[in-house]
Amino acid sequence: MAGIKSPAEQYIALLSSETVSDRIIEQYGLAEVYDEQYRSDVRKKLLKSVAFTAGKKDSLITIEVDDKDPARAAKMANSYVDQLRLISNSLALSEAQQRRKFFEDKLEETKAALTRAQIGLQGSGFNPGAIKAEPKAAAETYSKLRAEAVAAETRLQSLRATFADNSPEVRSQATVLASIQAELSKLESAQVPRSDSDYVGKYREFKYQETLFDLFAKQYELARVDEGREGGLIQVVDPAQIPDKPAKPKKVAVALFGLIAGMVLSSIFVVRRSRT
């Protein structure tokens, strides 16, 4: 899908965000270090002092920090990773995270609806014996199909948030939804006897919410398992160390020995997205 960024691009965007920059600025008192009065100017100087690059052949991200204090440079590089972990944990970046959050919200909504349906059923003086076997079975079948239709539609919405409409995943789920809706339409054409409408209606609603809750609970658990398999999205490969040599040789040295690469003062911190 057009516009979707790779995980590495997402992480670099987060690292460059004002939120992360401001936390680093506050943590290390960079307004005083850079001798700047305005926060916007401090941010500009900070971004000029850091570099975030992603490997073209892998998902490794390198964080480089230039600072006159080598120890502070190393600490700042490590702090960037800490802040990346914090902010990424508060967002749903991966497909599994998105699904888990999506179904977690649906589960909470359905739990509240199930409680209301149960209270309504109890308040009506409902007695399971008041429903004969055939109407009861029909009500349960209808409620189950109705819940499956909602769950299938919800699943389709979740997939569309990640995949294109013409993707196999979306097309397959759309077919499943259409099949369930067709069966549901057939059942809805049957009329409930007027004398049983109150009891059956409340019973239908209760069973519907109960079935829907179970279906969402299963989807939520599956998403949690998938999320767990991903492991930590951000793992340290090489922690930042205090450099033992300056990164930038004098200008004269650059002119004379331009082909010789200087040792990097910038503390390098590599992170990667763990593969399942």
XYZ file of C-alpha atoms in Angstrom:
276
model
C 0.000 0.000 0.000
C 1.232 3.423 -0.896
C 2.389 5.596 1.965
C 3.164 2.751 4.363
C 6.615 3.151 5.873
C 8.985 0.338 6.742
C 9.594 -0.376 10.461
C 13.056 1.203 10.182
C 11.588 4.378 8.690
C 8.970 4.478 11.434
C 11.606 4.199 14.146
C 13.794 6.890 12.588
C 10.767 9.185 12.384
C 10.109 8.592 16.082
C 13.749 9.219 16.980
C 13.594 12.538 15.105
C 10.304 13.593 16.682
C 9.958 16.618 18.943
C 8.753 14.373 21.760
C 11.961 12.351 21.831
C 14.126 15.420 21.213
C 12.541 17.300 24.113
C 13.091 14.375 26.469
C 16.769 14.204 25.523
C 17.074 17.975 25.886
C 15.574 17.883 29.377
C 17.569 14.836 30.468
C 20.930 16.362 29.566
C 20.206 20.067 30.053
C 21.102 20.791 26.438
C 19.709 24.334 26.535
C 22.667 25.254 28.743
C 25.095 23.008 26.877
C 24.215 24.638 23.546
C 23.746 28.075 25.134
C 20.372 28.602 23.479
C 17.343 30.354 24.961
C 14.577 28.987 22.744
C 13.580 25.333 22.643
C 13.246 25.385 18.852
C 16.889 26.467 18.526
C 18.007 23.757 20.944
C 16.143 21.140 18.878
C 17.845 22.335 15.691
C 21.297 22.061 17.259
C 20.487 18.646 18.675
C 19.302 17.287 15.324
C 22.483 18.603 13.708
C 24.473 16.656 16.298
C 22.759 13.311 15.755
C 22.354 10.987 12.789
C 19.936 8.083 12.370
C 20.600 5.692 9.500
C 19.039 2.374 8.484
C 20.918 -0.447 6.796
C 19.797 -1.074 3.217
C 20.168 -4.846 3.444
C 18.926 -5.377 6.985
C 16.760 -3.713 9.618
C 19.656 -2.383 11.678
C 19.438 1.251 12.722
C 22.567 3.184 13.662
C 22.397 6.146 16.028
C 25.357 8.535 16.049
C 25.791 11.426 18.473
C 28.463 14.126 18.163
C 29.297 15.978 21.360
C 32.325 17.722 22.836
C 31.942 15.454 25.874
C 32.565 11.817 24.821
C 30.862 10.417 27.916
C 27.750 12.486 27.293
C 27.727 11.403 23.644
C 27.630 7.743 24.681
C 24.933 8.345 27.274
C 22.794 10.312 24.833
C 23.008 7.536 22.241
C 21.859 5.006 24.825
C 19.108 7.358 25.969
C 17.767 7.627 22.428
C 17.176 3.881 22.450
C 15.508 4.076 25.858
C 13.188 6.805 24.599
C 12.469 4.853 21.411
C 11.387 1.889 23.508
C 9.140 4.065 25.661
C 7.391 5.809 22.804
C 7.045 2.697 20.614
C 5.467 0.794 23.503
C 2.818 3.500 23.753
C 1.996 3.166 20.059
C 0.773 0.259 17.978
C 3.423 -0.099 15.315
C 3.370 -3.744 14.300
C 0.457 -5.573 12.690
C 0.144 -7.832 15.751
C 0.147 -4.835 18.085
C -2.540 -3.162 16.015
C -4.715 -6.276 16.076
C -4.218 -6.745 19.807
C -5.206 -3.145 20.546
C -8.142 -3.326 18.114
C -9.637 -6.466 19.650
C -8.824 -5.302 23.167
C -11.071 -2.278 22.596
C -13.788 -4.431 21.018
C -13.607 -6.833 23.939
C -14.176 -4.025 26.428
C -17.146 -2.694 24.442
C -18.715 -6.145 24.167
C -18.155 -6.869 27.852
C -20.175 -3.787 28.759
C -22.916 -4.713 26.252
C -23.040 -8.270 27.608
C -23.522 -6.958 31.132
C -26.396 -4.748 29.973
C -28.012 -7.644 28.109
C -27.734 -9.877 31.158
C -29.337 -7.253 33.387
C -32.124 -6.762 30.849
C -32.763 -10.494 30.626
C -32.890 -10.890 34.402
C -35.119 -7.836 34.757
C -37.697 -9.272 32.366
C -38.434 -12.162 34.694
C -36.974 -14.505 32.111
C -37.161 -18.214 32.747
C -35.282 -20.557 30.382
C -38.167 -22.991 30.668
C -40.494 -20.431 29.106
C -38.799 -20.964 25.741
C -39.620 -24.212 24.036
C -36.789 -26.239 22.531
C -37.376 -25.153 18.931
C -37.633 -21.353 19.517
C -34.681 -21.546 21.906
C -32.519 -23.367 19.367
C -33.536 -20.892 16.672
C -32.709 -17.948 18.938
C -29.303 -19.377 19.785
C -28.529 -20.139 16.132
C -29.539 -16.635 15.114
C -27.505 -15.046 17.914
C -24.456 -17.104 17.027
C -24.646 -16.174 13.344
C -25.236 -12.520 14.165
C -22.181 -12.503 16.420
C -20.096 -14.285 13.799
C -21.139 -11.686 11.224
C -20.054 -8.823 13.486
C -16.792 -10.592 14.339
C -16.108 -11.255 10.649
C -16.819 -7.629 9.787
C -14.584 -6.456 12.626
C -11.825 -8.766 11.445
C -12.213 -7.340 7.939
C -11.852 -3.790 9.289
C -8.719 -4.832 11.138
C -7.206 -6.334 7.985
C -8.056 -3.260 5.913
C -6.062 -1.150 8.346
C -2.975 -3.126 7.323
C -3.575 -4.576 3.849
C -4.896 -3.248 0.539
C -8.502 -3.999 -0.486
C -7.330 -6.250 -3.315
C -4.974 -8.269 -1.114
C -5.687 -12.012 -0.641
C -6.207 -11.506 3.102
C -8.908 -8.864 2.659
C -10.637 -10.620 -0.241
C -10.774 -13.930 1.629
C -12.248 -12.313 4.744
C -14.789 -10.393 2.644
C -15.979 -13.715 1.183
C -16.357 -15.179 4.671
C -18.410 -12.174 5.766
C -20.685 -12.352 2.712
C -21.381 -16.044 3.352
C -22.333 -15.435 6.989
C -24.535 -12.477 6.086
C -26.393 -14.610 3.525
C -27.194 -17.243 6.161
C -28.221 -14.538 8.602
C -30.656 -13.031 6.097
C -32.420 -16.373 5.739
C -32.932 -16.664 9.488
C -34.127 -13.074 9.798
C -36.923 -13.792 7.341
C -38.529 -16.108 9.909
C -40.846 -14.234 12.275
C -40.865 -14.889 16.023
C -44.340 -15.633 17.456
C -45.798 -12.509 19.051
C -46.386 -14.237 22.406
C -42.720 -15.173 22.686
C -41.231 -12.023 21.168
C -40.256 -10.356 24.463
C -38.574 -13.389 25.960
C -36.965 -14.554 22.736
C -35.799 -11.042 21.861
C -34.021 -10.564 25.170
C -32.641 -14.073 25.058
C -31.364 -13.492 21.528
C -29.601 -10.296 22.586
C -27.985 -11.977 25.575
C -26.747 -14.971 23.548
C -25.558 -12.647 20.803
C -23.433 -10.569 23.175
C -22.190 -13.710 24.913
C -21.095 -15.316 21.630
C -19.580 -12.077 20.382
C -17.578 -11.718 23.577
C -16.192 -15.255 23.172
C -15.240 -14.617 19.541
C -13.478 -11.350 20.335
C -11.718 -12.983 23.281
C -10.280 -15.640 20.951
C -9.123 -13.025 18.431
C -7.570 -10.995 21.236
C -5.646 -14.000 22.566
C -4.402 -14.876 19.071
C -3.144 -11.320 18.622
C -1.396 -11.469 21.996
C 0.337 -14.710 21.020
C 1.479 -13.192 17.714
C 2.691 -10.097 19.532
C 4.618 -12.254 21.983
C 6.286 -14.133 19.150
C 7.626 -10.865 17.815
C 9.581 -10.432 21.024
C 10.972 -7.032 21.873
C 10.665 -4.870 18.799
C 13.844 -3.046 19.753
C 16.943 -4.968 20.727
C 20.460 -3.725 21.330
C 23.212 -5.113 19.116
C 26.091 -2.795 20.072
C 25.590 -0.501 23.077
C 27.189 2.938 22.875
C 30.655 3.200 24.394
C 32.778 6.220 25.252
C 35.074 6.743 22.223
C 38.798 6.669 22.904
C 39.737 8.892 19.951
C 38.253 12.119 18.554
C 35.922 11.729 15.589
C 36.874 14.867 13.706
C 40.535 15.520 12.777
C 41.722 19.097 12.426
C 40.921 20.865 9.180
C 44.583 20.821 8.157
C 44.704 17.075 8.616
C 41.602 16.717 6.498
C 43.223 18.672 3.672
C 46.380 16.591 3.783
C 44.945 13.215 4.472
C 41.481 13.405 2.993
C 41.493 9.720 2.062
C 42.112 8.579 5.607
C 38.944 7.974 7.612
C 38.997 9.467 11.095
C 37.964 7.499 14.132
C 34.348 8.177 15.049
C 33.733 10.187 18.182
C 30.027 9.691 17.661
C 28.707 7.025 19.949
C 27.125 4.382 17.770
C 24.141 2.491 18.918
C 22.615 -0.177 16.728
C 19.114 -1.450 17.148
C 17.188 -3.914 15.163
C 13.677 -5.188 14.842
C 13.641 -8.783 15.923
C 12.454 -11.229 13.337
C 9.839 -13.822 14.119
